[in-house]
mmCIF file of C-alpha atoms in Angstrom:
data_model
loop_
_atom_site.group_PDB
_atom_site.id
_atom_site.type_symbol
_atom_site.label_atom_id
_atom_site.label_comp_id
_atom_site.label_asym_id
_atom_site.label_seq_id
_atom_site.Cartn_x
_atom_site.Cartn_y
_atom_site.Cartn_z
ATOM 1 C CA UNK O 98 47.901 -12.823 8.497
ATOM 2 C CA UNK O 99 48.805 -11.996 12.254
ATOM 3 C CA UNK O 100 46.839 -13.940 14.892
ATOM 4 C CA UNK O 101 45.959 -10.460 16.193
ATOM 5 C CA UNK O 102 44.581 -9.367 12.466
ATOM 6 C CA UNK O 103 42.299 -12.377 12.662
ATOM 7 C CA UNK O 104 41.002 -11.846 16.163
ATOM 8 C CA UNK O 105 40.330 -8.214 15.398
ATOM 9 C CA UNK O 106 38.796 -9.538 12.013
ATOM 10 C CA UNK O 107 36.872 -11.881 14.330
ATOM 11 C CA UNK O 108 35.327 -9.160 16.372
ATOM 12 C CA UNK O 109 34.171 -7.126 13.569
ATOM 13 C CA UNK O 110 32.258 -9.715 12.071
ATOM 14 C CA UNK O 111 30.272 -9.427 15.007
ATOM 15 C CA UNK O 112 30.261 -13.396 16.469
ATOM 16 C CA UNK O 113 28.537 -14.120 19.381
ATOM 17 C CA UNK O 114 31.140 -15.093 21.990
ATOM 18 C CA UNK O 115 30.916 -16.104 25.435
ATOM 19 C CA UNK O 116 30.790 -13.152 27.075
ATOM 20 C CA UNK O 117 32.814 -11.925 29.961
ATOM 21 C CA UNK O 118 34.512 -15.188 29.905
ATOM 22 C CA UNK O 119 38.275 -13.465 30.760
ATOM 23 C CA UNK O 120 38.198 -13.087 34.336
ATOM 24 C CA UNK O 121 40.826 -14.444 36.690
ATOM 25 C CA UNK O 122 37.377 -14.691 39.530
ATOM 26 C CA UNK O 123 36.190 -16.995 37.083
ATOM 27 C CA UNK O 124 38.344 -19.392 36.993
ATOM 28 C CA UNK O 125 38.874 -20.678 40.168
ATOM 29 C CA UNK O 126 36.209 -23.715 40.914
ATOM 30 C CA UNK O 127 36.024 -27.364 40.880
ATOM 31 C CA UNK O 128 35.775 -27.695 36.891
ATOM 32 C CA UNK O 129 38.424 -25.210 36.000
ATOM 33 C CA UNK O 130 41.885 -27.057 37.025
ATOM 34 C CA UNK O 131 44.979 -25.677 38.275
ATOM 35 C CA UNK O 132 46.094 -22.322 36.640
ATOM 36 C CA UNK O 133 49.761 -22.484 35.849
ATOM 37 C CA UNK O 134 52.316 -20.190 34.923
ATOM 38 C CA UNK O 135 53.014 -22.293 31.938
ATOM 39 C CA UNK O 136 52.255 -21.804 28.035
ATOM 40 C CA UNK O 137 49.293 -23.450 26.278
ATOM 41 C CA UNK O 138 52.149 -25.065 24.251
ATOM 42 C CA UNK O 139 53.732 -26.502 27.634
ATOM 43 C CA UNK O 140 50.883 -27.659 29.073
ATOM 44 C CA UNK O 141 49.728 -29.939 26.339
ATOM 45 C CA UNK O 142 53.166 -31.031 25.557
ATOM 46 C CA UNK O 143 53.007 -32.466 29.282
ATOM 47 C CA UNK O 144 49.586 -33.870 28.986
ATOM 48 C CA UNK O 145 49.579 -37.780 28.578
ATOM 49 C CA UNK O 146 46.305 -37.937 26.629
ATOM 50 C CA UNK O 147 47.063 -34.768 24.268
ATOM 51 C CA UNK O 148 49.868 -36.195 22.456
ATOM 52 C CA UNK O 149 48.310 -35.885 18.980
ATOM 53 C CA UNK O 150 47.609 -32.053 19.016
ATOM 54 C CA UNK O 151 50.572 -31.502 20.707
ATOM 55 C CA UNK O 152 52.928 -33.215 17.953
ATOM 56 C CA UNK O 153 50.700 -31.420 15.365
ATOM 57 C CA UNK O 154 50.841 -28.157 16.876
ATOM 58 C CA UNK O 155 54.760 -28.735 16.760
ATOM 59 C CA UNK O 156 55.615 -30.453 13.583
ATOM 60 C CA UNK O 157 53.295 -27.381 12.271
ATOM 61 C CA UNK O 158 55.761 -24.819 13.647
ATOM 62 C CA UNK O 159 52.709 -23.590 15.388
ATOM 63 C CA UNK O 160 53.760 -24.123 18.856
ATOM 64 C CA UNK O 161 55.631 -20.324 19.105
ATOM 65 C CA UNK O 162 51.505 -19.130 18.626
ATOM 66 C CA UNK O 163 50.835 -20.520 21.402
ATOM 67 C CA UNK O 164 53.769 -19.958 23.702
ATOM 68 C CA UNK O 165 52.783 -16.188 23.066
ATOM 69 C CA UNK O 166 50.567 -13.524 24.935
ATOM 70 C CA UNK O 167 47.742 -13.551 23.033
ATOM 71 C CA UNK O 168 45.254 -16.142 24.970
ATOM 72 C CA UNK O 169 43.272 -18.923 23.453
ATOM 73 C CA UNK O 170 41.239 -21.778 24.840
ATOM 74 C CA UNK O 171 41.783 -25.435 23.304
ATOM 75 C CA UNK O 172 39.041 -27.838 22.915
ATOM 76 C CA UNK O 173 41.705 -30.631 22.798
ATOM 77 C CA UNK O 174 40.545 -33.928 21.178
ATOM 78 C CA UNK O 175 42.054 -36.764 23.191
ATOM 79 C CA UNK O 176 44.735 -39.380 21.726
ATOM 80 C CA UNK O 177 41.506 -41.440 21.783
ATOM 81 C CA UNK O 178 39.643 -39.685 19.769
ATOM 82 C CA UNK O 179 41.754 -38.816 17.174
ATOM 83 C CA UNK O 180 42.693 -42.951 16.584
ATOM 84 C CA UNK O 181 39.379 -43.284 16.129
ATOM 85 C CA UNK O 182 39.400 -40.917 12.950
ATOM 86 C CA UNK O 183 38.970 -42.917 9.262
ATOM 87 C CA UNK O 184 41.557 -40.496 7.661
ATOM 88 C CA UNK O 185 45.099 -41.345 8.167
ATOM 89 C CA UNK O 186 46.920 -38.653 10.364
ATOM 90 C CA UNK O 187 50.770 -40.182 10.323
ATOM 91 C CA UNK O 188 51.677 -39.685 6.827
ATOM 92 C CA UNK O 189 53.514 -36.811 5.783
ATOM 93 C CA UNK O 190 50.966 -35.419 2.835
ATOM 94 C CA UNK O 191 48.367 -35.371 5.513
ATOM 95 C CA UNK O 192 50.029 -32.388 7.593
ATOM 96 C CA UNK O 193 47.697 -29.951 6.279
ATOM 97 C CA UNK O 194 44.720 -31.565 7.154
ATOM 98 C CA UNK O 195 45.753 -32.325 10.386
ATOM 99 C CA UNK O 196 46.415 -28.794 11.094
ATOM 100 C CA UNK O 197 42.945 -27.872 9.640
ATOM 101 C CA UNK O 198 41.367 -30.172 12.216
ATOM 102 C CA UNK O 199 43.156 -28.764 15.082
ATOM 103 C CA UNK O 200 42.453 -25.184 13.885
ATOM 104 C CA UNK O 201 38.300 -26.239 14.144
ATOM 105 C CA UNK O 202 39.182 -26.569 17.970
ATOM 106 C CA UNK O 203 40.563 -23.470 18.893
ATOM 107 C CA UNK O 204 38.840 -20.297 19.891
ATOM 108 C CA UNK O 205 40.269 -16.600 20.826
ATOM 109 C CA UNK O 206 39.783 -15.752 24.602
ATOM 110 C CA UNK O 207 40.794 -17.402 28.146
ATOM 111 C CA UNK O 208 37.784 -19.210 29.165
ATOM 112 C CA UNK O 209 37.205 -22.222 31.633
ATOM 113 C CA UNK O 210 34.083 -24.533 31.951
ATOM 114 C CA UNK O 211 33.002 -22.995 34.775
ATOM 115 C CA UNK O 212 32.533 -19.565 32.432
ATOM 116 C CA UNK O 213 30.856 -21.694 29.537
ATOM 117 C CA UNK O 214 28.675 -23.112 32.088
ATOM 118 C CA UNK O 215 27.590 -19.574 33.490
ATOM 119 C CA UNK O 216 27.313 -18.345 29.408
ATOM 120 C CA UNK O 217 25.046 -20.978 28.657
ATOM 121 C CA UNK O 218 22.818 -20.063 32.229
ATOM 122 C CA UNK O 219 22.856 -17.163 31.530
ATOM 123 C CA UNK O 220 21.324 -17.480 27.574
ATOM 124 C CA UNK O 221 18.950 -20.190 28.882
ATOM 125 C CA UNK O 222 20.062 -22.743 26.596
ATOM 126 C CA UNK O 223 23.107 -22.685 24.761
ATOM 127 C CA UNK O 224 25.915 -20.377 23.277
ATOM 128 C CA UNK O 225 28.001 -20.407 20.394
ATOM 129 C CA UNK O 226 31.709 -19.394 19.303
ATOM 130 C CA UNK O 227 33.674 -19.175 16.200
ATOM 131 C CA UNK O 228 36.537 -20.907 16.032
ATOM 132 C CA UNK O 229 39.878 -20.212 14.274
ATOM 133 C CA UNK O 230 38.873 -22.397 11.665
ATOM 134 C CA UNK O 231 35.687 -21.969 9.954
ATOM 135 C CA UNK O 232 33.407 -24.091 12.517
ATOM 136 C CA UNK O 233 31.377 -22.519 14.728
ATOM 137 C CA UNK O 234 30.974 -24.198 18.202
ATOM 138 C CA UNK O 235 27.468 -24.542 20.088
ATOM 139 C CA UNK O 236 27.614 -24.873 23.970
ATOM 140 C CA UNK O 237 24.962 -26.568 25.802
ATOM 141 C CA UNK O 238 24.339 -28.962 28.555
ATOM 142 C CA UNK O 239 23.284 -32.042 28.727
ATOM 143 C CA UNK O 240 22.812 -33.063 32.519
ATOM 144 C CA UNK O 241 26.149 -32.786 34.087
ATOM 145 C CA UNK O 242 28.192 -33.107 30.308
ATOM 146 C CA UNK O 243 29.280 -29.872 29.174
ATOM 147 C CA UNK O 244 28.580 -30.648 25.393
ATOM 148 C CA UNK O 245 29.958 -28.679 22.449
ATOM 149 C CA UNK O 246 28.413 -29.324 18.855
ATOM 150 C CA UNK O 247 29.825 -28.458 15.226
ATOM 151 C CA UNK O 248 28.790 -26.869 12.585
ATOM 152 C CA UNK O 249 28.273 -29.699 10.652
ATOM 153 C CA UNK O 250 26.424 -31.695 13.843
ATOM 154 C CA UNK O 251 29.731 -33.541 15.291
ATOM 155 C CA UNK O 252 29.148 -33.482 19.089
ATOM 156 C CA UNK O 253 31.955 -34.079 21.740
ATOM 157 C CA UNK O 254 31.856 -33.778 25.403
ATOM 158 C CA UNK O 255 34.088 -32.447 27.864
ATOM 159 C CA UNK O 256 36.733 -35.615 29.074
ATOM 160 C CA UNK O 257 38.593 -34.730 31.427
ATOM 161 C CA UNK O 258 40.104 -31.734 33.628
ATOM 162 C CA UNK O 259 40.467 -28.130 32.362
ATOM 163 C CA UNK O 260 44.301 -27.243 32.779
ATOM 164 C CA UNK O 261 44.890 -23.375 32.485
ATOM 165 C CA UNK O 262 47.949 -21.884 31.548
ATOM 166 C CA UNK O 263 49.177 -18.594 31.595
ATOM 167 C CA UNK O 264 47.571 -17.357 27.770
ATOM 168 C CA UNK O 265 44.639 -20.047 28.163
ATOM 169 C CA UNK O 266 42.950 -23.076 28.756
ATOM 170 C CA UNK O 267 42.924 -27.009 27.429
ATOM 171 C CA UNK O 268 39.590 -28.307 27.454
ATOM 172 C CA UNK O 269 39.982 -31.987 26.962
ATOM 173 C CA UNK O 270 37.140 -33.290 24.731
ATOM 174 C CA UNK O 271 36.457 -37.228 23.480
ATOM 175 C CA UNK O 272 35.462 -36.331 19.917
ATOM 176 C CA UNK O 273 37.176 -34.812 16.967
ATOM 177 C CA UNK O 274 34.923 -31.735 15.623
ATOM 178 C CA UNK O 275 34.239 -31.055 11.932
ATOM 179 C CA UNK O 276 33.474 -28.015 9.999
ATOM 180 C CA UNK O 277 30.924 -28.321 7.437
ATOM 181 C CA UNK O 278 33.663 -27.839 4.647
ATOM 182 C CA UNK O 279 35.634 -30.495 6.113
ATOM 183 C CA UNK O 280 35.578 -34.348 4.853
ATOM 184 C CA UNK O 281 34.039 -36.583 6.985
#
């Protein structure tokens, strides 16, 4: 199925996104990082603490998705977090599921934290977003900690600097999300 089938699929369904989250205004500001001219694909591959998604997004053959037009925004788990995962993610039968975990990261749209942040203002308390996968993500804050929770309860904070390329954004986070369907 074409990535643009599944957003349009997406939309139908009728998910509550994060509104108005698209605009170039809106991503200027102290949490939302450089903008770049480069691909989501090229911007993790030069991230030092992104290593993991990047090598599964390319031993996947998945890295031409995101060199494209169509704009996404990553909710990257760190090198960090993903060594400290109980399932094994360097042997060869466990490509799938490694691709399955990086898919519950990944929503449709350009969005930085600074639009999150004004979503979750704006519904007084938190917002939610389905991924590519078959998580759904809830937004809400926690002090200063933009925190995103699973379906299945997994939370993970924002880690680091959001770096925004020219079809989206890479939202460093220090946990690894889980669908409900997923093995924990």
């Amino acid at each position: 199925m074409k990535i643009n089938s599944i957003l349009v699929a997406l939309a139908a369904a009728g998910l509550t996104t994060l509104g108005a989250c698209n605009s170039d205004a809106d991503i200027e500001g102290e949490n939302a990082g450089e903008v770049s001219s480069d691909t989501l694909a090229a911007v993790l591959q030069r991230s030092d603490d992104l290593t993991v998604v990047s090598d599964i997004l390319g031993n996947a053959g998945l890295q031409g998705v995101f060199d494209g037009n169509a704009p996404y925004t990553i909710f990257a788990p760190t090198d960090a977090a993903f060594s400290a995962l109980d399932i094994p993610l360097d042997e060869g039968e466990a490509r799938a599921a490694r691709v399955a975990i990086v898919r519950e990261h990944i929503v449709p749209g350009f969005m930085s934290r600074a639009d999150i942040e004004a979503a979750i203002g704006r519904s007084g308390g938190s917002v939610e977003m389905q991924t590519m996968g078959s998580n759904t993500l809830a937004f809400s804050m926690d002090g200063d900690d933009l925190v995103i929770t699973s379906s299945d309860g997994t939370q993970a904070k924002v880690s680091g600097g959001v770096e925004s390329g020219a079809n989206g954004s890479v939202i460093p986070v220090d946990t690894v999300l889980k669908a409900m369907d997923e093995p924990r």
